[in-house]
Short mmCIF file of C-alpha atoms in Angstrom, two decimals:
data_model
loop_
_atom_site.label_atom_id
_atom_site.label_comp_id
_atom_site.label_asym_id
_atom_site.label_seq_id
_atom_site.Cartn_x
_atom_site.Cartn_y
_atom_site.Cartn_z
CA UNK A 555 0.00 0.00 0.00
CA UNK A 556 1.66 3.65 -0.76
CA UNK A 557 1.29 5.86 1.68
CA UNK A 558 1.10 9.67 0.25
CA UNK A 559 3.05 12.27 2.21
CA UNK A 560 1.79 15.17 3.52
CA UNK A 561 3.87 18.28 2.30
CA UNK A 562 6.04 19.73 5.42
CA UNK A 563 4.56 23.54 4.01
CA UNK A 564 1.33 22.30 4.75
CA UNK A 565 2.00 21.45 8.24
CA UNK A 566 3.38 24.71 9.22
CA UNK A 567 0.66 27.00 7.77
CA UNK A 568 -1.88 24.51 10.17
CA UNK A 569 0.29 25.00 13.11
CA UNK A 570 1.12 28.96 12.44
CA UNK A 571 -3.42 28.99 12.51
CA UNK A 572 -3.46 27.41 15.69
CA UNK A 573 -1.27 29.50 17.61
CA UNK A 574 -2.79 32.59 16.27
CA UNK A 575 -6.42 31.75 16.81
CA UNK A 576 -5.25 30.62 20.31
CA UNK A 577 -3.15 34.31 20.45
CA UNK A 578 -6.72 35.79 19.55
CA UNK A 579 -9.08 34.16 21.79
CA UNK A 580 -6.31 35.33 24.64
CA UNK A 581 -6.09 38.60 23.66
CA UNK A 582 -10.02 38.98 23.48
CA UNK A 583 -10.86 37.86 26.68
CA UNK A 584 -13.37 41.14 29.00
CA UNK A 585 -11.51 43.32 31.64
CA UNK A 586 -12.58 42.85 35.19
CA UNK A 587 -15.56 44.62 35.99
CA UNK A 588 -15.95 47.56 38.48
CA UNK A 589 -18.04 46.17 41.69
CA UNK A 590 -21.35 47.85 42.02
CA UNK A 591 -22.90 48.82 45.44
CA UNK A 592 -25.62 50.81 46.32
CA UNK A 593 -25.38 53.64 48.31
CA UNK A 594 -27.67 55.93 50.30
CA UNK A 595 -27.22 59.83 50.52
CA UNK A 596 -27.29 60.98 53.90
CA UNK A 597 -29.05 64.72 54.51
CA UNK A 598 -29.32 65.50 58.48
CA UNK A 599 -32.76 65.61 59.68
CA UNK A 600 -34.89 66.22 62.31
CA UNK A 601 -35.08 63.19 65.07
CA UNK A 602 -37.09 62.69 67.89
CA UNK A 603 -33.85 61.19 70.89
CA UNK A 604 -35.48 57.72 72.58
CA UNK A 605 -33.84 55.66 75.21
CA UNK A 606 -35.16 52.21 75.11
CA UNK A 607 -34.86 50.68 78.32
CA UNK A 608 -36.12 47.27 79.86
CA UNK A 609 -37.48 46.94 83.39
CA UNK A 610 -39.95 45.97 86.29
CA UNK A 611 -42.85 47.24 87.46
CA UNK A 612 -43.25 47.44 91.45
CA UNK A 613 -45.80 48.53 93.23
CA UNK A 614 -46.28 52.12 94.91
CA UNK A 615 -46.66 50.98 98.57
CA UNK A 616 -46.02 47.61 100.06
CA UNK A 617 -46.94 47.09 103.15
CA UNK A 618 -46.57 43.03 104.80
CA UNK A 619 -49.21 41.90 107.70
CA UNK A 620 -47.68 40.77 110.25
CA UNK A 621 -48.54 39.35 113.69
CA UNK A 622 -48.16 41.80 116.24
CA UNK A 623 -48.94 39.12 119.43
CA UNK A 624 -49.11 35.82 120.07
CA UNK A 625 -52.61 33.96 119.67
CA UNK A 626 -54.91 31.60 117.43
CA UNK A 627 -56.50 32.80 114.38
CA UNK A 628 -60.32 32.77 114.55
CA UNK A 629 -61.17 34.39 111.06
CA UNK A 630 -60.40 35.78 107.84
CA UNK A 631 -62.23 39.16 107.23
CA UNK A 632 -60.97 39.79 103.50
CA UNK A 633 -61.13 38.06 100.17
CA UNK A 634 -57.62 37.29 98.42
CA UNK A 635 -57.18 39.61 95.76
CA UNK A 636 -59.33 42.02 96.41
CA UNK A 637 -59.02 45.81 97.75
CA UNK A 638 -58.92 46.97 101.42
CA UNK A 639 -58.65 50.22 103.06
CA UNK A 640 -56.47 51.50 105.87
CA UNK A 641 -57.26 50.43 108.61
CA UNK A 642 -60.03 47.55 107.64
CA UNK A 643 -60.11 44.41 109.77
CA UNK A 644 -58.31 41.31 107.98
CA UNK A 645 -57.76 38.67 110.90
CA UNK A 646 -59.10 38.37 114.33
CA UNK A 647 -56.24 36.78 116.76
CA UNK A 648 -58.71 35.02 119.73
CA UNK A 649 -58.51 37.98 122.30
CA UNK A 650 -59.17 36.33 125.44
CA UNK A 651 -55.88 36.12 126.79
CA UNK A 652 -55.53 40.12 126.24
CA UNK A 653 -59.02 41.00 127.88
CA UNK A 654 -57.59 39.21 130.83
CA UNK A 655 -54.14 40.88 130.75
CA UNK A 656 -56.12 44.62 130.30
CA UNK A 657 -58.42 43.55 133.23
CA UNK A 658 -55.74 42.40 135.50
CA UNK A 659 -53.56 45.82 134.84
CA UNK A 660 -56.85 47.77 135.51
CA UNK A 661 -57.37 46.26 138.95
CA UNK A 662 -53.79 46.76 139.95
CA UNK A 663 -54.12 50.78 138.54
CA UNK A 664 -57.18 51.11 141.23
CA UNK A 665 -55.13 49.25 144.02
CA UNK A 666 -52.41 51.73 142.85
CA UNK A 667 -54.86 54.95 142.81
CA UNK A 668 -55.87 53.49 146.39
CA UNK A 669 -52.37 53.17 147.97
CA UNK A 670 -52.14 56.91 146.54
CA UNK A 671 -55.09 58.08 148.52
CA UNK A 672 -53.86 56.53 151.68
CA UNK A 673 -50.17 57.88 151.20
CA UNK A 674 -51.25 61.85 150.41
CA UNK A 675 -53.74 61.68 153.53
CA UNK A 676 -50.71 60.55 155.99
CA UNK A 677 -48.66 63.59 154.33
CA UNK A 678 -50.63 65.87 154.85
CA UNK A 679 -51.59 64.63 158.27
CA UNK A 680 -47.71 64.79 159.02
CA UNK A 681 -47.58 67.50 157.74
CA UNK A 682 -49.27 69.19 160.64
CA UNK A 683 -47.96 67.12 163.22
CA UNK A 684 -43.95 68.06 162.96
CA UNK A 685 -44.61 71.61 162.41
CA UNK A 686 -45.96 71.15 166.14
CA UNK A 687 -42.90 68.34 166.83
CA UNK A 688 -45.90 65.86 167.16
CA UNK A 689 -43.74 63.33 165.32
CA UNK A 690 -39.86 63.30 164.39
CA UNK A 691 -38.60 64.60 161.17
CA UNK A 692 -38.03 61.12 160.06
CA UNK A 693 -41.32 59.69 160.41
CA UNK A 694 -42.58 62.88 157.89
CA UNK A 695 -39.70 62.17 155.48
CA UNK A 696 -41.15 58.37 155.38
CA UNK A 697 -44.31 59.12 154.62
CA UNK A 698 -43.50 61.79 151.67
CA UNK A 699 -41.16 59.17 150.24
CA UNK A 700 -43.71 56.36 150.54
CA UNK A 701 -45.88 59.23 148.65
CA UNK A 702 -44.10 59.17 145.77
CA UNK A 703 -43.63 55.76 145.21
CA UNK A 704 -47.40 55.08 145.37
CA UNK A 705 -47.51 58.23 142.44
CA UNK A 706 -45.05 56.16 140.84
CA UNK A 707 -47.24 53.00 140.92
CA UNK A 708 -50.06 54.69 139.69
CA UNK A 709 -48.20 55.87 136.72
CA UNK A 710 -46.78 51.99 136.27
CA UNK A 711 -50.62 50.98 136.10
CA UNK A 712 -51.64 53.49 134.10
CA UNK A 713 -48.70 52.20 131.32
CA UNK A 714 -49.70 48.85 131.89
CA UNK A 715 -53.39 49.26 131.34
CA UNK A 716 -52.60 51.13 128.19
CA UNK A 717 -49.88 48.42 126.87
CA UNK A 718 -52.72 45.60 127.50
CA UNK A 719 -55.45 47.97 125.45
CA UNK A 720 -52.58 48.47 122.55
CA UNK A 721 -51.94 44.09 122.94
CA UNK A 722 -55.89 43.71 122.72
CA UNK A 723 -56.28 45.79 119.79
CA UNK A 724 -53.40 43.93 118.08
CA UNK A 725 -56.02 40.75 117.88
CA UNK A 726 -57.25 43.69 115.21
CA UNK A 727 -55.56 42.67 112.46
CA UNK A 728 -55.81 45.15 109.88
CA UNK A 729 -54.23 46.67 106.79
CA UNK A 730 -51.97 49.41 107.31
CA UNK A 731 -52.86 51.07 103.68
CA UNK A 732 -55.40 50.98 101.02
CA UNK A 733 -54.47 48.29 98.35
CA UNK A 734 -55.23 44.90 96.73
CA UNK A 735 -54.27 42.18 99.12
CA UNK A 736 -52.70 39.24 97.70
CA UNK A 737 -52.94 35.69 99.48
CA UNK A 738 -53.61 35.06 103.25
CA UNK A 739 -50.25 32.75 104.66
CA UNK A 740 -52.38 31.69 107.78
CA UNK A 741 -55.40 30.20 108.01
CA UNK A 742 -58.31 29.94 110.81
CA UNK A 743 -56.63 28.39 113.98
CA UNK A 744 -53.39 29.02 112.51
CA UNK A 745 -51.07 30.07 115.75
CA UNK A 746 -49.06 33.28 115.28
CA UNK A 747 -46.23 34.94 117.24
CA UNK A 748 -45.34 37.98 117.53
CA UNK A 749 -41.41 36.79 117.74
CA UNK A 750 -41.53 35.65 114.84
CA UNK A 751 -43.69 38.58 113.19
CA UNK A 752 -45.57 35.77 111.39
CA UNK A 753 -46.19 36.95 107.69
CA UNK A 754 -49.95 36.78 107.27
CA UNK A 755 -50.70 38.81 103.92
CA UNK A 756 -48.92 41.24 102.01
CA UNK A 757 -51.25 44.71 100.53
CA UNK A 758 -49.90 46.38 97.78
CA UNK A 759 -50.87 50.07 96.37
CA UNK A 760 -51.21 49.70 92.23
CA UNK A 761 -52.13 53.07 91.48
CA UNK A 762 -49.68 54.84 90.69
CA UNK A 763 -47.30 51.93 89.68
CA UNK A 764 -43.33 52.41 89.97
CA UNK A 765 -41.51 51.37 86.38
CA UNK A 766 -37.64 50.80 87.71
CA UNK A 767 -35.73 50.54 84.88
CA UNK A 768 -31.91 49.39 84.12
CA UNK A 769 -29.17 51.27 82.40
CA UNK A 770 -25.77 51.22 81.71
CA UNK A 771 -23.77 53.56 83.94
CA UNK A 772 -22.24 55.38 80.44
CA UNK A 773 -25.95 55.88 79.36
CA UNK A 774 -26.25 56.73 83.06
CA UNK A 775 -24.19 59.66 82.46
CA UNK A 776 -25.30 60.94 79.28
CA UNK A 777 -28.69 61.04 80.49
CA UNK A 778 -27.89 62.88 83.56
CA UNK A 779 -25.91 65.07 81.53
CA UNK A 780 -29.02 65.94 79.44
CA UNK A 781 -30.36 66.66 82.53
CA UNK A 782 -28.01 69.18 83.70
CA UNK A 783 -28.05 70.92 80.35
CA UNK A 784 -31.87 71.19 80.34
CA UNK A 785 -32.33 69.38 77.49
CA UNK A 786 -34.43 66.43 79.86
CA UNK A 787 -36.47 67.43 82.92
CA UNK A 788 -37.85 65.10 85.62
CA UNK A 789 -39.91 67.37 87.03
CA UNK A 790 -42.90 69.78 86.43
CA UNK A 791 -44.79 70.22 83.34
CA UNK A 792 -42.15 70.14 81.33
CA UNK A 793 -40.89 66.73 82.81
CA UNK A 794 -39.43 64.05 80.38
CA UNK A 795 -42.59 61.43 79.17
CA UNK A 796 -42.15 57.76 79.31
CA UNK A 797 -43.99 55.34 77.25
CA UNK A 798 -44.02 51.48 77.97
CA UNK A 799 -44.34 48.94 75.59
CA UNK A 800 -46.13 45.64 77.77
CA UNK A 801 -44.59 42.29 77.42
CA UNK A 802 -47.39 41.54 74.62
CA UNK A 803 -46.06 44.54 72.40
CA UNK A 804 -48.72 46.86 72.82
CA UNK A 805 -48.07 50.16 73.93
CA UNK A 806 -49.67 50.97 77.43
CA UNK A 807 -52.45 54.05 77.25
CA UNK A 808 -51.12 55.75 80.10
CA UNK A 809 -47.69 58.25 80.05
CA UNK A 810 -45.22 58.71 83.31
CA UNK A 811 -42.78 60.61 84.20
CA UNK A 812 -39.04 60.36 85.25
CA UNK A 813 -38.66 60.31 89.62
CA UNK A 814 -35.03 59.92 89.69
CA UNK A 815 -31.68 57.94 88.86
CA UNK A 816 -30.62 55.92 91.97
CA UNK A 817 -26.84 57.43 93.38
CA UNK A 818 -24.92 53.86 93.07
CA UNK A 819 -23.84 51.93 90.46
CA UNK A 820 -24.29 47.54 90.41
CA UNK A 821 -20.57 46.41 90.56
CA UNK A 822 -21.84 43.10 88.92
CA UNK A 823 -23.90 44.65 86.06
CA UNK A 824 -22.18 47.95 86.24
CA UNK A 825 -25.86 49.39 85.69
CA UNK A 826 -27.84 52.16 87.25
CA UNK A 827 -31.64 52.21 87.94
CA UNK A 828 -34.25 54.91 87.07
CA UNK A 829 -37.07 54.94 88.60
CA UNK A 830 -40.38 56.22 86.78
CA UNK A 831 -44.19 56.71 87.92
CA UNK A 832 -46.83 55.40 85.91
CA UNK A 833 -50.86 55.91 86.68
CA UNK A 834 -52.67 52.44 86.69
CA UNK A 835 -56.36 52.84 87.39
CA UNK A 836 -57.44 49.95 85.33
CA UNK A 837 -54.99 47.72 87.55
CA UNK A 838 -53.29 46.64 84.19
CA UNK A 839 -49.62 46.54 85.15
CA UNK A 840 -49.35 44.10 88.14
CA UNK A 841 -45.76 44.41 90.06
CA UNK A 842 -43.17 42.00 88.43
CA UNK A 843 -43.90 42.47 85.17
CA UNK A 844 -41.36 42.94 82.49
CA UNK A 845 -41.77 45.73 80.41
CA UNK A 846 -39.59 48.30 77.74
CA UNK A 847 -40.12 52.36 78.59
CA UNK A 848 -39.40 54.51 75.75
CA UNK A 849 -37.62 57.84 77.79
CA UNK A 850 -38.76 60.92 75.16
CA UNK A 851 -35.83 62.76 75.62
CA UNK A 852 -36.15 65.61 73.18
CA UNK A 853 -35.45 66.62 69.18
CA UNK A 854 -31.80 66.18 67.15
CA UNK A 855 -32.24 68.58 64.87
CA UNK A 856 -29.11 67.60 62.72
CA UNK A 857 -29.04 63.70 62.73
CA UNK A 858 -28.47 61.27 60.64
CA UNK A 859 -30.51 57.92 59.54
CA UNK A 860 -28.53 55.18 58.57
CA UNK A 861 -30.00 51.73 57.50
CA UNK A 862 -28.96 49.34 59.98
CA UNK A 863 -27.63 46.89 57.32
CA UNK A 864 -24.81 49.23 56.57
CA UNK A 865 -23.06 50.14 59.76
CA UNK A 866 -20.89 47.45 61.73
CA UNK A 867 -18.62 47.51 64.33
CA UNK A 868 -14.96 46.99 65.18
CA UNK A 869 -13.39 44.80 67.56
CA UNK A 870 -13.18 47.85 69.68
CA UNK A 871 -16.78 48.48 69.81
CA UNK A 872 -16.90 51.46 67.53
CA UNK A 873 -19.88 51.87 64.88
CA UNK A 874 -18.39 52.37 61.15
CA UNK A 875 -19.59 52.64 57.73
CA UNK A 876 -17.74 52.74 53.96
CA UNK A 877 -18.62 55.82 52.20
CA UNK A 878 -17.98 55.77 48.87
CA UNK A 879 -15.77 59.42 47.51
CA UNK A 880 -15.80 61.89 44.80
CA UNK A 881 -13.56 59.72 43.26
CA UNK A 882 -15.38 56.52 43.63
CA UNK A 883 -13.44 54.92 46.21
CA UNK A 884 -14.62 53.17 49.28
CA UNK A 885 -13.13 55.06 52.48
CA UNK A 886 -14.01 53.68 55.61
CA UNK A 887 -15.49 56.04 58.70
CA UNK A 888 -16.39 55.84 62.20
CA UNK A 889 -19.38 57.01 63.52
CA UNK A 890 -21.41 58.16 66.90
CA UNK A 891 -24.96 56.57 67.19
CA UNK A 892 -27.58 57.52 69.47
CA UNK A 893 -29.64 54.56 69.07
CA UNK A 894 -32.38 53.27 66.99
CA UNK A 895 -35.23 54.76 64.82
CA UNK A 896 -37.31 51.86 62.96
CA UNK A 897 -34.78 49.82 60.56
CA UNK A 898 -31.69 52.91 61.02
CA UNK A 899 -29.77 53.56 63.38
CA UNK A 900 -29.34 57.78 64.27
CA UNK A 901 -26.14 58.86 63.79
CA UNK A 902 -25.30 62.18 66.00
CA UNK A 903 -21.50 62.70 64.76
CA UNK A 904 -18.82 60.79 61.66
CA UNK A 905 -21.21 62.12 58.67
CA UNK A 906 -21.71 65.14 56.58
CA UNK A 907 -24.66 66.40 54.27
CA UNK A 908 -24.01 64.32 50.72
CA UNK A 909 -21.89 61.47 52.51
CA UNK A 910 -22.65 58.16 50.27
CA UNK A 911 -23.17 55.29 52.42
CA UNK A 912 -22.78 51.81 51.55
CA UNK A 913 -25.41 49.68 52.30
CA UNK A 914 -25.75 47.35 49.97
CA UNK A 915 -22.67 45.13 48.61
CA UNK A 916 -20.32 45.59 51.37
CA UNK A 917 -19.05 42.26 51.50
CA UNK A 918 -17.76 42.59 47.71
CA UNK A 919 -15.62 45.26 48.01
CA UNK A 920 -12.44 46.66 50.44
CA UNK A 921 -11.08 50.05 51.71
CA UNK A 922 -9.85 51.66 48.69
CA UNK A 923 -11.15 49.77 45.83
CA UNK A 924 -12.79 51.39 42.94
CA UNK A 925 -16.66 50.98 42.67
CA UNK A 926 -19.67 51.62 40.84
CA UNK A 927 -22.07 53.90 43.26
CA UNK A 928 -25.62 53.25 42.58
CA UNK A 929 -29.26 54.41 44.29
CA UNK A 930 -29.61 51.36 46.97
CA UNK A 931 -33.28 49.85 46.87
CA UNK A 932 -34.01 48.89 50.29
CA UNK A 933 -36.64 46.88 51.09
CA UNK A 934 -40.11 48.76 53.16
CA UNK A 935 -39.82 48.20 57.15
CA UNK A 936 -41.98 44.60 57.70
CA UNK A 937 -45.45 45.13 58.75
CA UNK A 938 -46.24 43.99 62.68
CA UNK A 939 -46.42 40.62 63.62
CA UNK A 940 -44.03 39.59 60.25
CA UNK A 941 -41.57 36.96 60.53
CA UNK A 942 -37.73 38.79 61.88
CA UNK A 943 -34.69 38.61 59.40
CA UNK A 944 -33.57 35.39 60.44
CA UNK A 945 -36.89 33.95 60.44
CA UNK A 946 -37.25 35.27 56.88
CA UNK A 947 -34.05 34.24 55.66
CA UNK A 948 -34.11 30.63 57.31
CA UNK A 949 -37.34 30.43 54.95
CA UNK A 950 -35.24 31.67 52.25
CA UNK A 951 -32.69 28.95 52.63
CA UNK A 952 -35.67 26.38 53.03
CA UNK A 953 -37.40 27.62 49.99
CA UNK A 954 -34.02 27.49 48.04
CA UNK A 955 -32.82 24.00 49.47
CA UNK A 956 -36.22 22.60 48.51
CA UNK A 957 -36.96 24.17 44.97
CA UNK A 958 -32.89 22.77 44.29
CA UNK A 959 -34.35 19.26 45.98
CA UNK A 960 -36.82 19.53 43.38
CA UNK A 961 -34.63 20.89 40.48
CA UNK A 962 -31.87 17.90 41.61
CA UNK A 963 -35.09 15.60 41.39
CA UNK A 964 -36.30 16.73 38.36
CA UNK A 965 -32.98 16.65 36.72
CA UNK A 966 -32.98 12.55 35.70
CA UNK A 967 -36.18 12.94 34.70
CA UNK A 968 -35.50 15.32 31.81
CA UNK A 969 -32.39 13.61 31.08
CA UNK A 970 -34.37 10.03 30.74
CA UNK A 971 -37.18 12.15 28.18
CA UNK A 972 -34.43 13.06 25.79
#
């Protein structure tokens, strides 16, 4: 068989294509593109300053039952839960033994008041007699002196019969202030002792209501600060309004007021309390209950709002934010915030009229790079009751997992049909 050579030219024009079509497609291939982010113009604006602050609500006046003497209980005059006045009857304590102790000390103030009687008559009858040296000076000096120790047993009597009427009335059990009184620790022919001050009830005023509430001792400061510079008043008219938000989220209809900021700091917590007053005549907040006050505090007039998805924080604590510059490059900035206002966060200090802030695309891009600045399109704040972030984007990641379940499923399928 002859086997035909291929000419040697031929072979080198093939090979001189290849390398130039590969030299082409190499040459051809599309710069990097510039990252785009979007960015949100900051413009100061007017914002209302609210501290957000968890608590506890106690109540106004607390005021524990307590036995005052020994005894048995007959009765219960009250029904749990309900509301007493001052000075209404809640237990009787079996009284005989104290109607015996009053009588007793009344019959020794009469022996008393009779020994009296007996003693002035002989001074004044001795009187007479050694002004005529009828009987010695001694015998007069006796009798004055045995005087005044029959006054003095009078007056012994007398505080006797009056502790045994204040022991009788204890059997009185009542409530020292008007309130709600919660549930009776003794029951009928319980015994009680007044060494032990046996706790019978507990009555607690509800209206107004005391709101204690925790904060850190920086906030601590700034708020007293505010408060020296006038900006925040806890008193008069003009006093600083609290809002509470109940552990349900609804906000409660009633306002208070700022009382004070206790004068110590927790060394555990390294918190502060303030204290605010809250009307309750529909007996809604019961003491214990946790609750968030909202501390109106005044107007920013030249804040900043910042969505919350483009500020973070360093390993030092500080708030920052990339801003993009007038020549397109990501600078990074720290920032002062105030706290919260729906989905931003209020920036007092770190920004300026115009600044760009990145808030969307972060994670793509570094301090210094070169980007592509465009209007962000946040997302509307969720409606109440909607499912948080997390909740939404652990749906996201189901939805996704399952609709690439499905694809992954599907996927055979397709490939069998063709």
């Amino acid at each position: 068989m002859r086997v035909e050579r291929v000419p040697f030219r031929l072979i080198t024009f093939a090979t001189a294509a290849v390398v130039l079509a590969a030299c082409g497609q190499k040459n051809s291939a599309p710069p990097p593109q510039t990252p785009e982010v979007g960015v949100v113009a900051v413009q100061p604006t007017s914002v209302p300053v609210v501290t957000e602050l968890p608590g506890r609500t106690n109540a106004f006046l607390v005021a524990q039952v307590r036995a005052r003497v020994d005894g048995i209980v007959l009765r219960r005059e009250f029904t749990e839960g309900s509301v007493v006045k001052a000075g209404q009857r809640l237990y009787k304590i079996d009284p005989a033994p104290y109607i015996a102790a009053l009588n007793n000390a009344k019959a020794a103030l009469a022996k008393a008041k009779a020994n009296l009687v007996t003693q002035n008559a002989l001074v004044a009858r001795y009187k007479v007699l050694v002004a005529a040296n009828a009987v010695s000076k001694q015998d007069y000096d006796n009798a004055v002196a045995a005087q005044g120790q029959a006054q003095a047993d009078v007056d012994s009597g007398k505080a006797a019969v009056d502790t045994a009427q204040i022991n009788l009335g204890y059997t009185d059990v009542v409530s020292p202030i008007t309130g709600k009184v919660g549930i009776s620790q003794v029951t009928p022919g319980a015994y009680v002792q007044a060494s032990q001050a046996t706790l019978m009830s507990t009555v607690q005023q509800m209206d107004p209501v005391y709101v204690d509430l925790t904060q850190s001792s920086l906030d601590g400061l700034k708020l007293r600060r505010a408060v020296e510079a006038g900006r925040l008043k806890t008193n008069g008219p003009d006093a600083a309004k609290v809002s509470l938000v109940l552990e349900d989220g609804r906000t409660y209809s009633q306002q208070g007021k700022l009382q004070f900021t206790d004068v110590t700091v927790d060394q555990t917590t390294g918190s502060v309390t303030i204290r605010a007053l809250f009307p309750n005549p529909d007996r809604v907040l019961l003491p214990g209950m946790f609750v968030r006050a909202r501390i109106d505090e005044g107007t920013n007039e030249n804040a900043f709002l910042v969505p919350q998805v483009g500020v973070q924080h360093d390993q030092k604590g500080q708030a920052t934010v990339l801003l993009v510059d007038k020549d397109n490059k990501v600078v990074p900035h720290i920032i002062v915030t105030s706290g919260t206002q729906g989905q931003d966060w209020v920036v007092e200090s770190g920004l300026n009229a115009g600044d760009r802030v990145i808030v969307q695309g972060t994670e793509k891009v570094r301090p210094g790079a070169t980007v592509k600045a465009v209007d962000a399109h946040l997302p509307p704040p969720p409606p109440p009751g909607a499912p948080s972030a997390d909740e939404a984007t652990a749906a996201g990641l189901s939805g996704a997992s399952a609709a690439s379940a499905a694809h992954a499923a599907s996927a055979p399928a397709a490939s069998a049909a063709q």
